Amino acid sequence: MRTAPTAIAAALLAALTLTACSGSDGGEGGGGGDDGKTGTATTESAPGGACTAARVGFEVGPSSAAPAAGDEGAVPVTVTNKGDAACTLKGLAGVDLFAGDKSWALQPQEGAPEETEVTLEGGQSMIFSISYVRGVAGDPEKSAAVDQLKLTLPGDSKVSSFKWPDPEVAVKSESTLEATVGPFLPTGE
């Protein structure tokens, strides 16, 4: 059964509204959290301007894993402004998924507004989701055993790395996975 990406995003948003974010600190190189499904990275903030990895914290997960091959799942990424001054996010996050030494740059979710600008006040969080179709386990022609995700915020060059929390991802072509990046949305906090 396939689920529409917008339904997954809505379900994740509702779940995040009802639960508090949790996770352990982890740095570049990824991972963190006692179950290996969340990761956070934080550093000091600077006043005003664009949101950068040096000014925010990230939390990856908890995910809505695809239960079987061909089903859709989603991995939410929460971005929290760790400073007192507001910063802006203009556009979409850049996300690459890695399976060993092979990587794929993800395309925007269909209909995602790529030039939208949102303001992140001090202490405020936004979320974006990585939607994907689960691949067939053990079939390298139909799936990629993704083990890591790397992301950059729009307009920032710093790469933050995290452990991929879900199963394999379906392969659309040699250079494309069946996975997309959604827009920044309020977390409901």
Coordinates of C-alpha atoms in Angstrom, one line a residue:
M1 CA 0.0 0.0 0.0
R2 CA 1.3 3.4 -0.9
T3 CA 0.6 6.5 1.2
A4 CA 0.7 10.0 -0.3
P5 CA 3.7 12.1 0.9
T6 CA 1.4 14.9 2.1
A7 CA -0.5 12.4 4.3
I8 CA 2.8 11.2 5.8
A9 CA 3.9 14.8 6.4
A10 CA 0.5 15.6 8.1
A11 CA 0.8 12.5 10.3
L12 CA 4.3 13.4 11.3
L13 CA 3.3 17.0 12.0
A14 CA 0.4 15.7 14.2
A15 CA 2.7 13.3 16.0
L16 CA 5.3 16.0 16.7
T17 CA 2.6 18.3 18.0
L18 CA 1.6 15.7 20.6
T19 CA 5.1 14.7 21.7
A20 CA 8.2 16.5 22.8
C21 CA 11.4 16.2 20.9
S22 CA 14.1 14.1 22.5
G23 CA 17.5 12.8 21.6
S24 CA 21.1 12.8 22.6
D25 CA 23.8 15.1 21.3
G26 CA 25.8 13.8 18.5
G27 CA 28.2 15.6 16.2
E28 CA 29.2 15.5 12.6
G29 CA 29.8 11.9 11.6
G30 CA 26.2 11.3 12.7
G31 CA 24.2 9.3 15.1
G32 CA 23.2 9.8 18.6
G33 CA 20.4 8.7 20.8
D34 CA 20.1 5.4 22.6
D35 CA 18.2 3.7 19.8
G36 CA 20.4 5.0 17.0
K37 CA 17.4 6.6 15.3
T38 CA 18.0 10.2 16.4
G39 CA 20.9 12.5 16.0
T40 CA 21.5 16.1 17.1
A41 CA 24.2 18.6 16.3
T42 CA 24.5 22.0 17.9
T43 CA 26.9 24.8 18.1
E44 CA 27.0 28.4 19.2
S45 CA 24.8 31.0 17.6
A46 CA 25.5 34.4 16.0
P47 CA 23.0 37.2 15.9
G48 CA 20.7 37.8 12.9
G49 CA 20.8 36.6 9.2
A50 CA 20.5 33.2 7.6
C51 CA 20.1 30.0 9.7
T52 CA 23.3 28.0 9.5
A53 CA 24.5 24.8 11.0
A54 CA 26.6 26.9 13.4
R55 CA 23.4 28.4 14.8
V56 CA 20.9 25.6 14.9
G57 CA 20.5 22.1 16.3
F58 CA 19.2 19.1 14.3
E59 CA 17.2 16.1 15.3
V60 CA 16.7 13.3 12.9
G61 CA 13.7 11.1 13.6
P62 CA 11.8 9.4 15.0
S63 CA 10.8 8.1 11.7
S64 CA 7.7 6.7 10.2
A65 CA 9.3 3.7 8.6
A66 CA 7.9 2.0 5.5
P67 CA 6.7 -1.5 6.7
A68 CA 7.3 -3.4 3.4
A69 CA 8.9 -3.0 0.0
G70 CA 7.0 -0.6 -2.1
D71 CA 5.5 1.2 0.9
E72 CA 6.3 4.9 1.7
G73 CA 8.0 6.1 4.8
A74 CA 9.3 9.4 6.1
V75 CA 12.2 10.6 8.1
P76 CA 11.6 14.0 9.8
V77 CA 14.4 16.4 10.5
T78 CA 13.8 19.1 13.1
V79 CA 15.8 22.3 12.9
T80 CA 15.9 24.4 16.1
N81 CA 17.3 27.9 16.4
K82 CA 19.7 27.6 19.4
G83 CA 20.3 31.3 19.8
D84 CA 18.2 34.3 20.9
A85 CA 18.2 36.2 17.6
A86 CA 15.9 35.2 14.8
C87 CA 17.3 33.7 11.6
T88 CA 15.8 32.8 8.2
L89 CA 15.5 29.6 6.1
K90 CA 15.0 30.4 2.4
G91 CA 14.4 27.5 0.2
L92 CA 14.8 23.7 0.9
A93 CA 17.5 21.8 2.7
G94 CA 20.0 19.9 0.6
V95 CA 20.0 16.2 1.4
D96 CA 22.3 13.4 0.1
L97 CA 21.8 9.8 1.0
F98 CA 24.8 7.4 1.2
A99 CA 25.1 3.6 0.9
G100 CA 28.8 3.0 1.6
D101 CA 30.8 5.2 -0.9
K102 CA 27.8 5.7 -3.3
S103 CA 25.6 8.8 -2.9
W104 CA 22.4 10.3 -4.3
A105 CA 21.3 14.0 -4.1
L106 CA 17.6 14.1 -3.4
Q107 CA 15.2 16.2 -5.4
P108 CA 12.5 18.4 -3.9
Q109 CA 9.1 16.9 -3.1
E110 CA 6.7 17.6 -6.0
G111 CA 5.0 20.9 -5.4
A112 CA 7.4 22.0 -2.6
P113 CA 7.9 25.8 -2.8
E114 CA 11.7 26.0 -3.3
E115 CA 12.0 29.8 -2.7
T116 CA 9.8 30.2 0.4
E117 CA 11.4 32.1 3.2
V118 CA 10.6 31.3 6.9
T119 CA 11.8 33.0 10.0
L120 CA 13.0 30.9 12.9
E121 CA 12.8 32.9 16.2
G122 CA 15.2 32.2 19.0
G123 CA 14.4 28.7 20.5
Q124 CA 11.8 28.0 17.7
S125 CA 11.8 24.8 15.6
M126 CA 10.8 23.9 12.0
I127 CA 10.7 20.5 10.5
F128 CA 11.1 19.0 7.0
S129 CA 10.6 15.5 5.9
I130 CA 12.5 13.1 3.7
S131 CA 9.9 10.9 2.0
Y132 CA 11.0 7.6 0.5
V133 CA 9.8 4.3 -1.0
R134 CA 11.2 1.2 0.7
G135 CA 13.3 -1.0 -1.6
V136 CA 13.6 -4.8 -1.8
A137 CA 16.0 -6.1 0.8
G138 CA 19.1 -7.7 -0.7
D139 CA 18.4 -6.6 -4.3
P140 CA 21.1 -4.0 -5.2
E141 CA 19.3 -3.3 -8.6
K142 CA 16.1 -2.3 -6.9
S143 CA 17.3 -0.8 -3.6
A144 CA 20.1 1.0 -1.8
A145 CA 21.2 0.0 1.7
V146 CA 21.3 3.6 2.8
D147 CA 23.4 4.0 6.0
Q148 CA 23.9 7.8 6.2
L149 CA 22.3 11.1 5.4
K150 CA 24.1 14.4 4.9
L151 CA 22.3 17.7 4.9
T152 CA 23.0 21.4 4.4
L153 CA 20.7 24.3 5.1
P154 CA 19.8 26.6 2.3
G155 CA 22.6 29.1 1.7
D156 CA 25.0 27.3 4.1
S157 CA 28.0 25.1 3.0
K158 CA 28.4 23.2 6.3
V159 CA 27.5 19.6 6.0
S160 CA 25.9 17.8 8.9
S161 CA 25.9 13.9 8.9
F162 CA 23.6 11.5 10.6
K163 CA 22.9 7.8 10.6
W164 CA 20.0 6.8 8.3
P165 CA 17.3 5.4 10.7
D166 CA 15.2 3.4 8.3
P167 CA 15.5 0.4 5.9
E168 CA 16.7 0.3 2.3
V169 CA 15.5 2.9 -0.2
A170 CA 14.1 2.0 -3.6
V171 CA 16.2 2.8 -6.6
K172 CA 14.5 4.7 -9.5
S173 CA 17.6 4.8 -11.7
E174 CA 21.4 4.6 -11.2
S175 CA 21.5 8.2 -10.3
T176 CA 18.1 8.6 -8.5
L177 CA 16.5 7.1 -5.4
E178 CA 12.7 7.1 -4.8
A179 CA 13.1 9.8 -2.1
T180 CA 12.4 13.5 -1.9
V181 CA 12.9 16.5 0.4
G182 CA 9.9 18.4 1.7
P183 CA 9.6 22.1 2.7
F184 CA 10.2 23.6 6.2
L185 CA 7.0 23.4 8.2
P186 CA 6.1 24.6 11.8
T187 CA 6.4 21.9 14.4
G188 CA 3.3 23.0 16.3
E189 CA 5.3 24.0 19.4

